[in-house]
Amino acid sequence: MKVGLFIPCYVDALFPEVGMASLKLLRHLGVEVVYPQGQTCCGQPMANGGFEKQATHLARKFEDKFGNFDYVVAPSVSCTAFVRHNYPSLIKDCKVADKALDIVEFLHDVLKVKGPLGRFPHRVSIHNSCHGVRELGLSSPSEQNIPKFNKIRDLLQLVEGIDVVEPERPDECCGFGGLFAMEEKAVSQRMGCDKISRHAATGAEYVTGPDSSCLMQLSASAERLGLDIKCKHVVEILASGL
Amino acid sequence: MSTFHSKSAKSFLKDEKYSSWHDKTFWSVRQKRDAMAEKLDEWEQLREKASRIKLHTLSHLDKYLEEFSGNAEKNGVKVHWAADAAEFNEIVFGILSSHGVKKLVKSKSMLTEECEMNPYLEARGIEVVETDLGERIIQLKGQKPSHIVMPAIHLNHDDVGELFERKGISDQPGNHDPSYLTYMARLSLRGEFLSADAGMTGANFGIAATGDIVVCTNEGNADMSTSLPKLQISAIGLEKIIPDYASLAVFQRMLCRAGTGQPSTTYTSHFRKARCEDGEMHIILVDNGRSDWLADPAHREILKCIRCGSCMNTCPVYRRSGGYSYSYFIPGPIGINLGMLRSARQHSGNLSACTLCRSCETVCPVKIGLAEQIYSWRQSLSGLGTFNRSKKLMSDAMSLVFNHQGLYDAATGAESVMNIVPRDWMPFGLRFPRKPFHKLVKEDDK
Ligand code: SF4
């Protein structure tokens, strides 16, 4: 099994530690993982803002880089969802769409990790990112009457010493939404502050989630409100101490 | 790069106490809806079924419309067809004036709102009295609904108390007790019902197999509006036709659970014929753009909507910006879409009001891809000439950088991602790491 690691542009530039943790974790689990150099952005920010056409070049480039892997794994639900759901309509004979998995899905559904993972003796509140919940099915959406599950929780529970909680309104949006944060600054900031307050109300020391863009919004909101709560991507917690 | 919605939302949010109240109020409706959905094991199957019934009916709409109007006529109802709002208003006025009607009582109808019927009739000397309590309140206040199911929810009991004092509806100044105010509203409406010459209803459903108009209310006001005057008019949009009672049973189980979190509306009234020998019942079937939307494969599924309002209640942006922050008279996810269908040029300023969180689609009892449609409208903005220039410039810049490895390396390496990541996105404390991942990993591999 050959796995290509996809590190989205903003993770590459702003959260390299999330990329490093992904590599460490996958290697620890014995996965043959390659990071193809020369990757940039999947095109999602432009497309969500209304410029999907500009994403087409990037989709082609992505297909070239990753077309030959068995799986393309990324520590980002929104980019994974974009590749999986939008690429088939952007480029002909798209191969990567079906192979693209968020790292939580890959660990939970493909590797079926049962293992002990890292150690993280803290109370951690799960941030269920919208695209994880409603596009990739990482957890049961609160709107639906289906059996309850949460793949992020399942994985976190393999970490030693951890105390996992979820906030009230467990899958309400954090208000980031890419270009939304710029166009609708007031609403976006309010959503961020509301969300981080609910995380903080659980008594958690950390918020964790499958998407650094949500976590970026949440840490900005924590700072705005002067809340003492930190954000860490779920792979960092799973890999902690390995 | 502010839009119509973002500007109004910003001022809405200035009042923190009120905006928090607004958010919590609608969230609690969402929670009631969740509790109802959880009690029905078959909820998700019902959603699927409801969606399919609507799709089926819409794709055979010509047949069902004929069946509906044929059956209504057999019941002695006079059926009219209105191509647009202007024709609708003319037909209503024609019926009313030929009967010498001076006062019309009506139950809630988003369609008459859409056609701006009230001001049209009032300008021609006909008094129109809304009889749904919420609608009556905003009519007296000269406002528009801020929500399709709870039109006056933005007002509190003091607002209503003071309004009723000014209008002479309540007789105890300072008494703003909701039960008292409701009682006084009922007394005053009773007088209106008794003195009205005609009654009007909207329609939640039209049943093709029987010709019934089905109206769901909690106050029984549709029944009062139609059982006192001898002349009844019901206005119904083309898309409200469903095949039969079996399909009604599906929607009936969902509409109110989804909308207000009650198992059912208090009243589900079927109107089939004039209430007495010398009475008359008219049904006006209104197109007003619907057949064009039906012909548009990209957006036709919007016509599945049963106007339950639950996409508004769940929308994190609606809850934090209120109904008046949207330029179209229907707010929230469904309103963004309906506004674009009505006039893309006029209402594209609402498209920003969506994070694409997709809660609306997941809540919607008829499974409309509301966010998907908003996404696709955004793609067509530049074609409409209404796109945002600075947003486009930024998107161009991103695409340039991302398409050229050299530029990308320069941007990330020189810590000048600021060129592509807007300052607003940067959390205060976020510092650029010394090296991007793609450089770290190279060193790691050495
Ligand atoms: S779009 Fe769906 S959720 Fe929104 S009002 Fe219509 S039926 Fe209800």
XYZ file of C-alpha atoms in Angstrom, chain B residues 140-436:
297
model
C -50.015 46.834 12.748
C -46.371 47.790 13.089
C -45.968 48.268 9.346
C -43.179 45.716 9.187
C -42.334 42.696 7.083
C -41.992 39.171 8.507
C -38.527 38.372 9.873
C -39.083 34.609 9.665
C -41.477 32.594 7.518
C -43.032 30.565 10.326
C -42.639 32.970 13.251
C -43.026 36.332 11.535
C -42.969 38.534 14.654
C -40.444 36.585 16.671
C -38.060 39.549 16.653
C -40.454 41.527 18.901
C -40.853 40.973 22.637
C -44.002 41.315 24.750
C -43.213 44.937 25.669
C -43.001 45.866 21.992
C -46.346 44.170 21.428
C -47.913 45.621 24.586
C -47.015 49.158 23.579
C -48.222 48.555 20.031
C -51.583 47.253 21.267
C -51.961 50.277 23.543
C -51.321 52.650 20.675
C -53.768 50.822 18.438
C -56.460 50.679 21.100
C -56.439 46.881 21.195
C -55.557 46.533 24.873
C -57.364 48.511 27.571
C -54.940 48.139 30.481
C -51.917 50.343 29.860
C -48.725 48.731 31.120
C -50.175 45.224 31.142
C -47.777 43.359 28.843
C -48.594 39.887 30.046
C -48.524 37.625 26.958
C -51.750 35.791 27.873
C -53.556 39.077 28.371
C -52.243 40.466 25.096
C -53.230 37.320 23.229
C -56.703 37.497 24.738
C -57.105 41.125 23.681
C -55.857 40.320 20.169
C -58.422 37.560 19.964
C -61.224 39.894 21.034
C -60.245 42.469 18.473
C -59.878 39.880 15.715
C -63.286 38.446 16.516
C -64.809 41.772 15.522
C -62.848 41.688 12.267
C -63.970 38.156 11.435
C -67.611 39.078 12.032
C -67.504 42.175 9.895
C -65.421 40.825 6.992
C -66.988 40.282 3.557
C -64.446 37.738 2.355
C -61.827 35.386 3.726
C -58.512 34.377 2.219
C -56.051 31.587 2.943
C -52.733 30.525 1.584
C -52.050 26.813 1.204
C -49.531 24.391 2.585
C -50.625 21.710 0.146
C -53.025 21.183 -2.712
C -54.210 17.594 -3.117
C -54.490 16.612 -6.761
C -56.663 13.548 -6.119
C -59.376 15.510 -4.298
C -58.930 19.199 -5.114
C -58.448 19.994 -1.395
C -56.563 23.024 -0.209
C -54.774 22.058 3.012
C -53.848 24.749 5.513
C -51.909 24.109 8.724
C -52.253 26.621 11.542
C -51.910 26.713 15.302
C -54.531 29.353 15.892
C -57.493 28.155 13.874
C -57.517 31.524 12.161
C -57.722 30.027 8.665
C -60.954 28.341 9.746
C -62.333 31.541 11.222
C -61.397 33.440 8.066
C -63.324 31.022 5.911
C -66.274 29.975 8.035
C -67.769 33.408 8.635
C -67.658 35.208 5.266
C -69.409 33.490 2.382
C -66.670 34.272 -0.111
C -63.415 32.337 0.177
C -60.245 32.756 -1.881
C -57.250 30.463 -1.542
C -53.908 31.343 -3.092
C -51.508 28.538 -3.908
C -48.133 28.389 -5.660
C -47.893 25.789 -8.435
C -45.260 23.798 -6.551
C -47.562 23.147 -3.600
C -49.534 20.444 -5.398
C -48.986 16.888 -4.150
C -50.607 13.725 -5.494
C -52.879 12.403 -2.763
C -53.664 11.825 0.905
C -50.979 9.162 1.211
C -48.352 11.723 0.272
C -49.963 14.314 2.517
C -49.506 11.903 5.414
C -45.743 11.974 4.848
C -45.506 15.767 4.816
C -47.959 16.159 7.625
C -45.682 14.119 9.877
C -42.714 16.315 9.045
C -43.853 19.885 8.508
C -44.558 20.865 12.070
C -41.970 18.624 13.688
C -39.341 20.259 11.523
C -40.715 23.768 11.734
C -41.666 24.345 15.353
C -40.879 21.059 17.067
C -44.509 20.137 17.666
C -45.818 16.732 16.623
C -48.500 18.432 14.550
C -50.070 21.813 14.005
C -53.159 22.327 16.144
C -55.335 22.631 13.052
C -54.949 20.912 9.724
C -57.835 22.210 7.677
C -59.031 20.894 4.356
C -61.039 23.269 2.179
C -62.815 21.658 -0.692
C -65.899 23.651 -1.585
C -67.868 26.791 -0.752
C -69.156 26.613 2.795
C -72.821 27.195 1.913
C -75.219 27.139 -1.019
C -74.938 30.827 -1.739
C -71.219 30.977 -0.978
C -68.290 30.872 -3.378
C -64.832 29.380 -3.227
C -62.021 30.482 -5.548
C -58.575 28.967 -5.932
C -55.830 30.987 -7.609
C -52.882 28.948 -8.885
C -49.848 31.190 -9.101
C -46.804 30.699 -11.299
C -44.805 33.922 -10.819
C -41.514 32.469 -12.023
C -42.021 28.905 -10.817
C -42.282 27.303 -14.240
C -38.997 28.978 -15.227
C -37.306 27.613 -12.130
C -38.717 24.200 -12.904
C -37.089 24.392 -16.319
C -33.703 25.162 -14.742
C -32.043 21.852 -13.839
C -29.437 23.560 -11.665
C -31.997 25.016 -9.296
C -35.310 23.226 -9.769
C -35.085 21.308 -6.525
C -35.672 24.559 -4.638
C -39.319 24.001 -5.595
C -39.454 21.025 -3.217
C -39.557 23.459 -0.293
C -42.494 23.110 2.109
C -41.608 26.364 3.922
C -41.078 24.748 7.299
C -38.451 27.323 8.277
C -36.072 24.834 9.869
C -33.168 25.806 7.621
C -33.395 29.288 9.145
C -33.512 28.010 12.693
C -30.426 25.901 12.229
C -28.439 28.413 10.164
C -25.664 29.833 12.364
C -25.572 32.945 10.202
C -29.333 33.565 10.255
C -29.408 33.174 14.012
C -26.681 35.788 14.310
C -27.982 38.267 11.778
C -31.782 38.175 11.864
C -34.376 38.136 9.119
C -33.959 41.780 8.145
C -30.310 41.376 7.220
C -31.286 39.736 3.952
C -32.488 41.799 1.007
C -35.169 39.288 -0.002
C -38.336 38.991 2.094
C -37.596 35.328 2.843
C -34.337 35.073 4.813
C -31.977 32.233 5.654
C -30.687 29.511 3.337
C -33.946 29.063 1.455
C -34.364 32.827 1.166
C -30.873 33.292 -0.270
C -31.798 30.804 -2.969
C -35.288 32.098 -3.659
C -33.963 35.646 -3.839
C -31.392 34.617 -6.439
C -34.091 32.906 -8.483
C -36.294 35.975 -8.228
C -33.568 38.448 -9.215
C -29.929 37.487 -9.100
C -28.854 41.053 -9.722
C -30.886 42.422 -6.855
C -30.202 39.756 -4.277
C -26.638 38.558 -4.812
C -25.681 40.547 -1.710
C -27.100 37.690 0.380
C -24.797 35.032 -1.053
C -22.065 35.867 1.420
C -24.320 34.786 4.304
C -23.196 31.160 4.212
C -20.158 29.321 5.569
C -21.131 26.189 3.604
C -21.482 24.324 6.907
C -24.375 22.375 5.365
C -26.469 22.194 8.496
C -29.448 23.453 6.460
C -29.246 20.591 3.986
C -28.987 18.080 6.778
C -32.004 19.512 8.585
C -34.241 20.102 5.554
C -37.192 17.668 5.634
C -37.256 17.473 1.841
C -33.478 17.303 1.462
C -32.891 20.371 -0.657
C -29.197 20.920 -1.397
C -29.378 24.476 -0.125
C -25.649 25.043 0.429
C -24.791 23.251 -2.796
C -27.046 25.684 -4.623
C -25.472 28.667 -2.883
C -22.079 27.342 -3.915
C -23.205 27.100 -7.511
C -24.709 30.616 -7.447
C -21.357 31.920 -6.280
C -19.752 30.344 -9.328
C -22.063 32.284 -11.617
C -21.551 35.676 -9.979
C -18.882 36.932 -12.341
C -21.214 36.162 -15.213
C -23.813 38.340 -13.544
C -21.414 41.237 -13.191
C -22.047 41.397 -9.457
C -18.948 39.675 -8.172
C -16.663 41.327 -5.738
C -13.577 42.800 -7.333
C -11.215 42.576 -4.389
C -12.310 39.028 -3.717
C -11.571 38.174 -7.327
C -8.163 39.843 -7.148
C -7.308 37.818 -4.091
C -8.477 34.647 -5.683
C -6.407 35.478 -8.777
C -3.354 36.072 -6.613
C -3.831 32.781 -4.817
C -4.226 30.914 -8.024
C -1.098 32.525 -9.500
C 1.005 31.641 -6.486
C -0.336 28.137 -6.159
C 0.163 27.396 -9.809
C 3.829 28.336 -9.835
C 6.075 26.418 -7.580
C 8.748 29.112 -7.661
C 6.354 31.769 -6.488
C 4.904 29.468 -3.883
C 8.334 28.676 -2.494
C 9.187 32.353 -2.442
C 5.945 33.202 -0.697
C 6.194 30.543 1.965
C 9.968 30.731 2.307
C 10.217 34.468 2.704
C 7.476 34.408 5.298
C 5.440 36.553 3.007
C 2.416 34.346 2.814
C 0.821 37.594 3.936
C 0.657 38.308 0.234
C -1.826 35.528 -0.201
C -3.369 35.099 3.221
C -5.397 38.152 4.148
C -4.447 39.893 7.363
C -7.971 39.431 8.694
C -7.523 35.694 8.755
C -4.499 35.809 10.938
C -5.252 35.198 14.566
C -3.513 37.782 16.723
C -1.015 35.389 18.160
C -0.324 33.375 15.053
C 3.302 33.779 14.045
C 4.746 32.401 10.882
C 6.780 29.331 11.581
C 10.416 29.581 10.555
C 10.007 27.042 7.829
C 7.068 25.598 5.929
